[in-house]
CSV table of C-alpha atoms in Angstrom, one decimal:
chain,number,residue,atom,x,y,z
N,18,MET,CA,-171.8,70.5,6.2
N,19,ILE,CA,-173.0,70.0,2.9
N,20,PRO,CA,-170.8,72.1,0.1
N,21,ARG,CA,-172.4,74.7,-1.7
N,22,ARG,CA,-172.1,74.6,-5.5
N,23,PRO,CA,-170.5,77.4,-7.3
N,24,VAL,CA,-173.1,79.3,-9.1
N,25,HIS,CA,-172.5,79.3,-12.7
N,26,LEU,CA,-173.7,81.4,-15.6
N,27,SER,CA,-172.7,78.7,-18.5
N,28,VAL,CA,-175.0,77.1,-21.1
N,29,ALA,CA,-175.6,73.5,-21.1
N,30,TRP,CA,-171.8,73.3,-22.8
N,31,ALA,CA,-168.2,73.9,-22.4
N,32,ALA,CA,-165.5,73.8,-24.2
N,33,VAL,CA,-162.9,70.9,-23.9
N,34,SER,CA,-159.7,70.4,-26.1
N,35,LEU,CA,-161.1,67.6,-28.3
N,36,ALA,CA,-164.9,69.5,-28.9
N,37,PHE,CA,-167.2,72.2,-28.2
N,38,VAL,CA,-170.3,70.1,-27.2
N,39,ALA,CA,-173.6,70.9,-27.1
N,40,ALA,CA,-176.2,68.4,-26.3
N,41,PRO,CA,-176.0,65.3,-28.6
N,42,VAL,CA,-177.5,64.6,-32.1
N,43,ARG,CA,-181.2,64.8,-31.3
N,44,ALA,CA,-184.6,63.3,-33.1
N,45,ALA,CA,-187.5,65.5,-33.7
N,46,ASP,CA,-190.0,64.1,-31.6
N,47,PRO,CA,-190.7,60.9,-29.9
N,48,GLU,CA,-192.2,59.3,-32.9
N,49,THR,CA,-189.2,60.4,-35.1
N,50,ALA,CA,-187.4,58.7,-32.4
N,51,ALA,CA,-189.6,55.4,-32.4
N,52,ALA,CA,-189.3,55.3,-36.3
N,53,ALA,CA,-185.1,55.1,-36.2
N,54,PRO,CA,-183.5,52.6,-38.1
N,55,ALA,CA,-183.1,49.0,-36.6
N,56,ALA,CA,-179.7,49.3,-35.1
N,57,ALA,CA,-180.9,52.4,-33.1
N,58,ARG,CA,-184.2,50.2,-31.8
N,59,ALA,CA,-182.1,47.3,-30.5
N,60,VAL,CA,-183.4,46.6,-27.0
N,61,PRO,CA,-181.5,47.4,-24.3
N,62,ASP,CA,-180.2,44.6,-21.7
N,63,ARG,CA,-181.7,44.9,-18.3
N,64,GLU,CA,-179.0,46.7,-16.8
N,65,ARG,CA,-179.0,49.4,-19.4
N,66,ALA,CA,-182.7,50.2,-19.1
N,67,ARG,CA,-182.8,50.1,-15.3
N,68,MET,CA,-179.9,52.9,-15.9
N,69,ASN,CA,-181.9,54.3,-18.4
N,70,GLN,CA,-184.9,54.7,-16.0
N,71,ARG,CA,-182.6,56.2,-12.9
N,72,VAL,CA,-181.1,58.7,-15.2
N,73,PHE,CA,-184.5,59.8,-17.3
N,74,ASP,CA,-186.3,60.0,-14.0
N,75,ARG,CA,-183.5,62.3,-12.5
N,76,VAL,CA,-183.7,64.6,-15.3
N,77,TRP,CA,-187.6,64.6,-15.0
N,78,SER,CA,-187.7,65.1,-11.3
N,79,GLU,CA,-184.8,68.1,-11.1
N,80,VAL,CA,-186.8,70.1,-13.6
N,81,ARG,CA,-190.2,69.7,-12.4
N,82,THR,CA,-188.9,71.0,-8.7
N,83,GLN,CA,-185.8,73.0,-9.4
N,84,TYR,CA,-185.9,75.3,-12.9
N,85,TYR,CA,-186.2,78.5,-12.3
N,86,ASP,CA,-190.0,79.0,-14.0
N,87,PRO,CA,-192.4,77.1,-11.5
N,88,ASP,CA,-194.8,77.3,-14.4
N,89,LEU,CA,-191.7,75.3,-16.9
N,90,HIS,CA,-192.5,78.1,-19.5
N,91,GLY,CA,-196.0,76.5,-20.1
N,92,VAL,CA,-194.8,73.0,-20.9
N,93,ASP,CA,-197.0,69.8,-19.8
N,94,TRP,CA,-194.2,68.1,-18.0
N,95,ASN,CA,-196.3,65.2,-17.4
N,96,GLU,CA,-196.9,65.0,-21.0
N,97,ALA,CA,-193.2,65.0,-22.0
N,98,ARG,CA,-192.8,62.3,-19.5
N,99,ARG,CA,-195.3,60.0,-20.9
N,100,ALA,CA,-194.0,60.9,-24.7
N,101,TRP,CA,-190.1,60.7,-23.9
N,102,ARG,CA,-189.9,58.1,-20.6
N,103,PRO,CA,-190.7,55.0,-23.1
N,104,VAL,CA,-188.0,56.5,-25.9
N,105,ALA,CA,-185.1,56.9,-23.0
N,106,LEU,CA,-185.9,54.0,-21.2
N,107,ASN,CA,-185.3,51.7,-24.7
N,108,ALA,CA,-182.6,53.5,-25.4
N,109,PRO,CA,-179.5,51.1,-26.4
N,110,ASP,CA,-176.7,53.4,-25.8
N,111,ASP,CA,-175.9,56.9,-24.5
N,112,ARG,CA,-176.4,58.5,-28.0
N,113,ALA,CA,-179.7,57.6,-28.1
N,114,LEU,CA,-180.7,58.2,-24.3
N,115,TYR,CA,-179.3,61.9,-24.1
N,116,ARG,CA,-180.7,62.4,-27.6
N,117,ALA,CA,-183.9,61.9,-25.9
N,118,LEU,CA,-183.5,63.7,-22.9
N,119,GLY,CA,-182.1,66.5,-25.2
N,120,GLU,CA,-185.0,66.8,-27.3
N,121,MET,CA,-187.3,66.6,-24.1
N,122,LEU,CA,-185.2,69.4,-22.5
N,123,ASP,CA,-185.9,71.6,-25.7
N,124,LEU,CA,-189.3,72.2,-24.9
N,125,LEU,CA,-188.1,74.3,-22.4
N,126,ASP,CA,-186.8,76.6,-25.0
N,127,ASP,CA,-183.9,77.3,-22.8
N,128,ASP,CA,-180.1,77.1,-24.0
N,129,HIS,CA,-179.2,76.1,-20.4
N,130,ALA,CA,-181.3,73.2,-19.8
N,131,GLY,CA,-179.4,70.7,-21.5
N,132,VAL,CA,-177.4,67.1,-20.6
N,133,ALA,CA,-174.2,65.7,-21.4
N,134,PRO,CA,-173.2,62.0,-21.8
N,135,PRO,CA,-170.7,60.9,-19.3
N,136,ALA,CA,-168.1,60.9,-22.4
N,137,VAL,CA,-168.4,64.4,-22.6
N,138,ALA,CA,-168.7,64.9,-18.9
N,139,ARG,CA,-165.4,63.6,-18.8
N,140,ARG,CA,-163.9,65.8,-21.1
N,141,GLN,CA,-165.4,68.5,-19.3
N,142,ASP,CA,-163.9,67.5,-16.2
N,143,ALA,CA,-160.3,67.3,-17.5
N,144,LEU,CA,-160.6,70.4,-19.4
N,145,ARG,CA,-157.5,72.1,-17.6
N,146,ARG,CA,-155.8,68.5,-17.5
N,147,ARG,CA,-153.3,66.9,-19.7
N,148,ARG,CA,-155.1,64.1,-21.7
N,149,ALA,CA,-155.5,62.6,-25.1
N,150,ALA,CA,-157.1,64.8,-28.0
N,151,ILE,CA,-157.3,65.5,-31.3
N,152,GLY,CA,-157.2,68.7,-31.4
N,153,VAL,CA,-160.6,70.7,-32.1
N,154,SER,CA,-163.1,72.8,-30.8
N,155,LEU,CA,-166.9,72.1,-32.3
N,156,ARG,CA,-169.9,74.1,-32.3
N,157,PRO,CA,-173.4,72.4,-32.8
N,158,GLU,CA,-175.3,72.8,-36.1
N,159,PRO,CA,-178.9,73.7,-35.3
N,160,SER,CA,-180.2,70.5,-37.2
N,161,GLY,CA,-178.6,68.7,-34.9
N,162,GLU,CA,-177.0,66.5,-37.4
N,163,GLY,CA,-173.5,68.0,-37.1
N,164,TYR,CA,-170.7,70.3,-35.6
N,165,VAL,CA,-169.1,72.8,-37.1
N,166,ILE,CA,-165.1,73.2,-36.7
N,167,GLU,CA,-164.3,76.7,-34.7
N,168,GLN,CA,-160.9,76.2,-33.8
N,169,VAL,CA,-158.2,73.8,-34.4
N,170,ARG,CA,-155.4,73.6,-32.0
N,171,PRO,CA,-151.9,74.0,-33.6
N,172,GLY,CA,-149.4,71.0,-33.7
N,173,SER,CA,-152.6,68.7,-33.1
N,174,PRO,CA,-153.1,65.3,-34.9
N,175,ALA,CA,-156.1,67.6,-36.5
N,176,ALA,CA,-153.9,70.3,-37.5
N,177,GLU,CA,-151.2,68.0,-38.9
N,178,ALA,CA,-154.0,66.5,-41.2
N,179,GLY,CA,-154.9,69.6,-42.6
N,180,VAL,CA,-158.6,70.1,-40.8
N,181,VAL,CA,-159.2,73.9,-40.8
N,182,ALA,CA,-162.0,76.3,-39.0
N,183,GLY,CA,-165.3,76.0,-40.9
N,184,TRP,CA,-165.3,72.4,-41.7
N,185,ARG,CA,-167.9,70.4,-40.7
N,186,LEU,CA,-168.2,67.2,-38.6
N,187,ILE,CA,-171.2,64.9,-39.6
N,188,ALA,CA,-172.8,63.1,-36.5
N,189,GLY,CA,-175.9,61.7,-37.6
N,190,GLU,CA,-176.9,58.0,-38.1
N,191,GLY,CA,-173.9,56.0,-39.5
N,192,ALA,CA,-171.3,58.4,-38.3
N,193,LEU,CA,-168.3,56.3,-36.9
N,194,TRP,CA,-167.3,58.7,-34.4
N,195,THR,CA,-169.8,61.1,-32.4
N,196,PRO,CA,-168.8,63.3,-29.4
N,197,GLU,CA,-170.6,61.1,-26.7
N,198,GLN,CA,-168.0,59.0,-27.5
N,199,ASP,CA,-164.8,58.4,-25.5
N,200,ILE,CA,-161.5,59.1,-26.9
N,201,ALA,CA,-157.9,57.2,-25.6
N,202,GLU,CA,-154.3,57.9,-26.4
N,203,GLY,CA,-153.6,55.7,-29.7
N,204,ARG,CA,-156.9,54.6,-30.4
N,205,PRO,CA,-157.9,55.9,-33.9
N,206,VAL,CA,-161.2,57.6,-34.6
N,207,THR,CA,-162.5,58.4,-38.1
N,208,LEU,CA,-164.2,61.6,-38.4
N,209,ALA,CA,-167.0,62.3,-41.4
N,210,LEU,CA,-165.7,65.8,-42.0
N,211,VAL,CA,-167.1,67.8,-45.0
N,212,ASP,CA,-164.6,70.9,-46.2
N,213,GLY,CA,-165.7,74.3,-46.9
N,214,ASP,CA,-166.5,73.5,-50.6
N,215,GLY,CA,-168.9,71.0,-49.5
N,216,ALA,CA,-166.4,68.0,-50.7
N,217,ALA,CA,-166.4,64.9,-48.1
N,218,ARG,CA,-162.9,64.6,-46.1
N,219,PRO,CA,-163.2,61.3,-44.0
N,220,LEU,CA,-160.0,61.4,-41.9
N,221,THR,CA,-158.8,59.0,-39.4
N,222,LEU,CA,-156.8,60.7,-36.5
N,223,THR,CA,-154.7,59.4,-33.9
N,224,PRO,CA,-155.5,61.1,-30.0
N,225,ARG,CA,-152.3,62.1,-28.7
N,226,MET,CA,-151.7,63.4,-25.1
N,227,MET,CA,-151.2,67.3,-25.3
N,228,GLU,CA,-151.2,69.9,-22.8
N,229,PRO,CA,-154.1,72.0,-21.6
N,230,ALA,CA,-154.6,75.0,-23.3
N,231,PRO,CA,-154.6,78.2,-20.8
N,232,ALA,CA,-157.9,79.5,-20.0
N,233,PHE,CA,-156.6,83.0,-19.6
N,234,VAL,CA,-154.0,84.5,-21.8
N,235,ALA,CA,-152.3,88.0,-21.8
N,236,ASP,CA,-150.7,89.8,-25.0
N,237,ARG,CA,-148.3,92.8,-25.0
N,238,SER,CA,-147.3,92.3,-28.4
N,239,ARG,CA,-149.0,95.3,-29.5
N,240,PRO,CA,-147.5,98.8,-28.3
N,241,GLY,CA,-149.8,100.6,-25.4
N,242,VAL,CA,-152.5,97.7,-25.7
N,243,LEU,CA,-153.0,94.8,-23.5
N,244,VAL,CA,-155.1,92.3,-25.0
N,245,LEU,CA,-156.4,89.6,-22.3
N,246,THR,CA,-158.0,86.9,-24.3
N,247,VAL,CA,-160.8,84.6,-21.8
N,248,ASP,CA,-161.8,81.1,-22.8
N,249,GLY,CA,-164.1,81.0,-19.5
N,250,PHE,CA,-164.9,82.3,-16.3
N,251,GLU,CA,-163.4,79.9,-14.7
N,252,LEU,CA,-162.0,79.7,-10.9
N,253,GLY,CA,-159.2,82.2,-10.6
N,254,LEU,CA,-160.0,84.6,-13.5
N,255,GLY,CA,-160.6,88.0,-11.0
N,256,ARG,CA,-156.9,87.2,-9.6
N,257,TRP,CA,-155.2,86.6,-12.7
N,258,MET,CA,-157.0,89.6,-14.4
N,259,GLY,CA,-155.9,91.8,-11.2
N,260,GLU,CA,-152.2,90.4,-12.1
N,261,GLN,CA,-152.1,92.0,-15.3
N,262,LEU,CA,-153.6,95.0,-14.3
N,263,GLU,CA,-151.7,96.0,-11.6
N,264,GLU,CA,-148.8,98.3,-12.4
N,265,LEU,CA,-150.4,98.9,-16.1
N,266,PRO,CA,-149.6,102.5,-17.2
N,267,PRO,CA,-153.0,104.4,-17.3
N,268,GLU,CA,-151.9,105.4,-21.0
N,269,THR,CA,-152.3,101.4,-21.9
N,270,ASP,CA,-155.3,100.6,-23.7
N,271,VAL,CA,-157.1,96.9,-22.4
N,272,VAL,CA,-158.7,94.8,-24.7
N,273,ILE,CA,-160.6,92.1,-23.0
N,274,ASP,CA,-161.8,89.3,-25.7
N,275,LEU,CA,-164.7,87.2,-24.8
N,276,ARG,CA,-165.4,85.9,-28.1
N,277,GLY,CA,-166.5,82.0,-28.0
N,278,ASN,CA,-166.5,82.4,-24.4
N,279,PRO,CA,-169.3,80.0,-22.8
N,280,GLY,CA,-169.3,81.6,-19.3
N,281,GLY,CA,-168.9,80.0,-16.0
N,282,ARG,CA,-168.4,81.3,-12.4
N,283,LEU,CA,-170.7,84.2,-11.0
N,284,ALA,CA,-168.2,85.3,-8.8
N,285,GLU,CA,-165.4,85.3,-11.4
N,286,ALA,CA,-167.9,87.7,-13.5
N,287,ASP,CA,-168.4,90.1,-10.3
N,288,ALA,CA,-164.3,90.4,-10.0
N,289,VAL,CA,-163.9,90.8,-13.6
N,290,LEU,CA,-166.4,93.9,-13.4
N,291,SER,CA,-164.6,94.7,-9.9
N,292,CYS,CA,-161.6,95.6,-12.0
N,293,PHE,CA,-163.3,98.4,-13.8
N,294,LEU,CA,-166.3,99.4,-11.8
N,295,PRO,CA,-166.4,100.8,-8.4
N,296,ARG,CA,-166.9,98.5,-5.0
N,297,ASP,CA,-171.0,98.1,-4.2
N,298,ARG,CA,-172.3,99.2,-7.7
N,299,PRO,CA,-175.1,97.5,-8.7
N,300,TRP,CA,-174.5,95.6,-12.1
N,301,ALA,CA,-177.4,92.8,-12.5
N,302,ALA,CA,-180.4,91.5,-10.7
N,303,ARG,CA,-181.4,87.9,-10.4
N,304,THR,CA,-185.0,86.3,-9.5
N,305,GLY,CA,-185.1,82.4,-8.7
N,306,ARG,CA,-188.1,80.2,-8.2
N,307,SER,CA,-189.3,81.8,-5.3
N,308,GLY,CA,-189.7,85.0,-7.0
N,309,ARG,CA,-187.5,86.9,-4.8
N,310,ARG,CA,-185.3,89.2,-6.6
N,311,VAL,CA,-181.7,89.8,-5.5
N,312,GLU,CA,-179.5,92.7,-6.8
N,313,LEU,CA,-176.2,92.0,-7.5
N,314,ARG,CA,-173.3,94.8,-6.6
N,315,THR,CA,-169.5,94.4,-7.2
N,316,GLU,CA,-167.9,92.9,-4.4
N,317,GLY,CA,-164.1,93.2,-5.4
N,318,GLY,CA,-161.8,90.0,-6.1
N,319,CYS,CA,-159.9,92.0,-8.5
N,320,GLY,CA,-156.5,90.1,-7.6
N,321,ASP,CA,-154.9,92.5,-5.0
N,322,LEU,CA,-156.1,95.8,-6.6
N,323,VAL,CA,-157.3,98.1,-3.7
N,324,ARG,CA,-159.8,100.3,-6.7
N,325,PRO,CA,-160.5,99.8,-10.4
N,326,VAL,CA,-158.3,100.8,-12.8
N,327,GLY,CA,-158.8,103.8,-15.3
N,328,ASN,CA,-157.5,102.5,-18.5
N,329,ASP,CA,-159.4,102.8,-21.6
N,330,VAL,CA,-161.8,99.5,-22.4
N,331,ALA,CA,-162.7,97.6,-25.4
N,332,VAL,CA,-164.6,94.2,-24.6
N,333,LEU,CA,-164.9,91.8,-27.9
N,334,ILE,CA,-168.2,89.7,-28.0
N,335,ASP,CA,-169.6,87.3,-30.6
N,336,GLY,CA,-172.5,85.0,-31.3
N,337,ASP,CA,-170.7,82.4,-28.9
N,338,SER,CA,-170.3,84.8,-26.3
N,339,ARG,CA,-172.5,83.4,-23.6
N,340,SER,CA,-174.2,84.0,-20.3
N,341,ALA,CA,-171.3,85.8,-18.1
N,342,ALA,CA,-169.6,86.5,-21.2
N,343,GLU,CA,-172.8,88.7,-21.9
N,344,LEU,CA,-173.8,90.2,-18.7
N,345,THR,CA,-170.3,91.1,-18.4
N,346,PRO,CA,-169.6,93.5,-21.3
N,347,ALA,CA,-173.3,94.3,-20.9
N,348,ALA,CA,-172.8,95.8,-17.5
N,349,LEU,CA,-169.4,97.9,-18.6
N,350,GLN,CA,-171.8,99.0,-21.7
N,351,GLU,CA,-174.3,100.3,-19.4
N,352,ALA,CA,-171.9,101.7,-17.1
N,353,GLY,CA,-170.4,103.9,-20.4
N,354,ARG,CA,-167.1,102.1,-19.1
N,355,ALA,CA,-166.5,100.1,-21.8
N,356,VAL,CA,-167.1,100.0,-25.8
N,357,VAL,CA,-168.2,96.8,-27.1
N,358,VAL,CA,-166.7,95.6,-30.5
N,359,GLY,CA,-167.9,92.6,-32.7
N,360,ALA,CA,-171.1,90.6,-33.2
N,361,PRO,CA,-174.0,90.4,-31.1
N,362,THR,CA,-174.0,87.8,-28.4
N,363,ALA,CA,-176.0,84.5,-27.9
N,364,GLY,CA,-178.8,85.6,-25.8
N,365,ALA,CA,-178.0,82.8,-23.2
N,366,VAL,CA,-178.0,84.5,-20.0
N,367,LEU,CA,-179.6,82.9,-16.8
N,368,ILE,CA,-177.9,81.1,-13.3
N,369,SER,CA,-177.6,77.5,-14.1
N,370,GLN,CA,-176.1,74.8,-11.8
N,371,GLU,CA,-174.9,71.3,-12.9
N,372,THR,CA,-176.3,68.1,-11.5
N,373,ARG,CA,-174.4,64.8,-11.5
N,374,LEU,CA,-176.4,61.9,-13.0
N,375,PRO,CA,-176.4,58.3,-12.4
N,376,ASP,CA,-174.5,57.2,-15.1
N,377,GLY,CA,-171.8,59.8,-14.6
N,378,GLY,CA,-173.4,62.2,-17.4
N,379,ARG,CA,-174.6,65.9,-16.6
N,380,LEU,CA,-177.3,67.8,-16.3
N,381,SER,CA,-177.3,71.9,-16.5
N,382,LEU,CA,-180.4,73.7,-15.2
N,383,SER,CA,-181.6,77.1,-15.1
N,384,ARG,CA,-182.0,78.3,-11.5
N,385,ALA,CA,-182.7,81.8,-11.9
N,386,ASP,CA,-183.4,84.7,-14.5
N,387,PHE,CA,-181.1,88.1,-15.0
N,388,VAL,CA,-181.8,91.4,-16.3
N,389,THR,CA,-179.0,94.2,-16.3
N,390,SER,CA,-178.9,97.1,-13.7
N,391,GLY,CA,-180.7,98.9,-16.6
N,392,GLY,CA,-183.7,96.8,-16.3
N,393,VAL,CA,-182.9,94.8,-19.4
N,394,ARG,CA,-183.7,91.0,-20.0
N,395,LEU,CA,-180.8,89.8,-22.3
N,396,GLU,CA,-181.8,86.3,-22.7
N,397,LYS,CA,-183.2,85.6,-25.8
N,398,ARG,CA,-181.8,89.2,-26.9
N,399,GLY,CA,-178.1,89.4,-26.2
N,400,VAL,CA,-175.9,92.5,-25.9
N,401,THR,CA,-175.6,94.4,-28.9
N,402,PRO,CA,-171.9,95.9,-30.2
N,403,ASP,CA,-171.6,99.7,-30.4
N,404,VAL,CA,-169.2,98.7,-33.1
N,405,ALA,CA,-170.0,96.1,-35.4
N,406,ALA,CA,-166.9,93.8,-36.3
N,407,PRO,CA,-168.4,90.3,-37.3
N,408,LEU,CA,-165.6,87.7,-38.6
N,409,THR,CA,-166.3,86.4,-42.1
N,410,PRO,CA,-165.2,82.7,-43.2
N,411,GLU,CA,-162.6,84.4,-45.4
N,412,ASP,CA,-161.1,86.5,-42.2
N,413,GLN,CA,-160.8,82.8,-40.6
N,414,ARG,CA,-159.0,81.5,-43.7
N,415,VAL,CA,-156.4,83.8,-44.2
N,416,GLY,CA,-156.0,84.5,-40.5
N,417,ARG,CA,-157.6,88.1,-40.4
N,418,ASP,CA,-159.0,89.7,-37.1
N,419,PRO,CA,-161.2,92.9,-37.6
N,420,GLY,CA,-162.6,92.4,-34.5
N,421,LEU,CA,-159.3,92.9,-32.5
N,422,GLU,CA,-158.2,95.5,-35.2
N,423,ALA,CA,-161.8,97.4,-34.5
N,424,ALA,CA,-161.4,97.5,-31.1
N,425,VAL,CA,-158.1,98.9,-31.1
N,426,ALA,CA,-158.8,101.5,-33.4
N,427,ALA,CA,-162.1,102.2,-31.0
N,428,LEU,CA,-159.6,102.8,-28.1
N,429,ALA,CA,-157.2,104.8,-30.7
N,430,GLU,CA,-160.0,107.5,-30.7
N,431,PRO,CA,-160.4,110.2,-28.6
N,432,GLU,CA,-162.3,109.7,-25.2
N,433,PRO,CA,-163.5,105.9,-26.8
N,434,ALA,CA,-165.7,105.1,-23.5
N,435,LYS,CA,-168.1,107.9,-24.9
N,436,ALA,CA,-169.4,105.5,-27.6
N,437,ALA,CA,-170.4,102.9,-24.8
N,438,GLN,CA,-172.3,105.7,-23.2
N,439,ALA,CA,-174.6,105.9,-26.1
N,440,SER,CA,-175.5,102.2,-25.6
N,441,SER,CA,-177.5,100.2,-28.1
N,442,LEU,CA,-179.2,98.3,-25.5
N,443,PRO,CA,-182.8,99.0,-25.3
N,444,SER,CA,-184.3,100.7,-22.1
N,445,SER,CA,-186.2,98.6,-20.0
N,446,ASN,CA,-189.4,99.8,-21.3
N,447,ALA,CA,-188.6,99.0,-24.5
N,448,ALA,CA,-187.4,95.1,-23.8
N,449,ALA,CA,-189.0,92.6,-25.9
N,450,SER,CA,-191.0,89.6,-24.7
N,451,PRO,CA,-188.7,86.7,-22.9
N,452,TRP,CA,-189.7,84.7,-26.1
N,453,SER,CA,-188.7,86.7,-28.4
N,454,SER,CA,-185.8,86.1,-31.0
């Protein structure tokens, strides 16, 4: 028997304790790649060229035969092969190879279509294990020339060196270290950093072994409020959430923090919704390559809870809430079951599956489209909060959390869920084109 791969609602990047990494730095087009400096045009040896070919052909073929849209969003995939295969085959290292693959996949205009080089895939696999780390999470810049530091883990080498959220990591040509490279305990890495004032801050950090950060955290420090922070829709989330909600007094408000959450397992999204919605309630529909539409209904899975809880709920979102972390608040919002607080989400809402590549890298590819139970396609649109509470750089600098404050305040209002009933999601008749931003 061939084991079924878990269905994911995640974009082509995942958090690791070292970095929050998307596809590697990319060239603008094949001609740009061909015009790279001499160091980047080094001829790969025979073994490297052979592996480049295997990896490229696997990615190209997988898209051609498995992508959820048989028309590939109108992209001439044979022309893409002619343009990018020579660049990929001549790549002297992983960075150049995955740069070419990523740029080719960008033609699909799909956040879920992406590749992770072997070093990044290894860090993703070790996400919840003890491992060497420097303690930063990164978000790629649209230019592809660097990353923004989103979080710095307390007690990490980065924190001890004075690195703060909002700094940038330069990863263009000539960078000494980029996320495509491995790190190891005791082996220093030099980072080309730029601080919030634009000043260069090159730093050499020595990775050390660190315990993994928990995927789910419950905070009961505020009277009458339970804050559940979810870093990803990982295995066990529904069971954990059920445990937190079991025996919870009905007057206790619940805040679910999905900010920075890249998504994850579809089954866990359903389990979370089952904590708050009745069993067998429609919450979305998916359509795969064949065109067959499948309605998704809550199936239970919220730990040992036999029925959904009735506590008032707020869900925190931001621009880095993606996929399952968008469908979940959208479903609760449409059901009038939660007030959604924060900033609009990323609009990256497709079902994806991952494929291991011959060199140990990873391909993430969309296998199905999604609409909410109300008929709204969230892809390229995202979820609009009922209460806007964006996080500013100044908030980040001083440790202020206006989103959480707004969520707690919204729940303190009489009948807070009524705000969600006047949802700001458009009707299905007003849904924009799939390609609008």
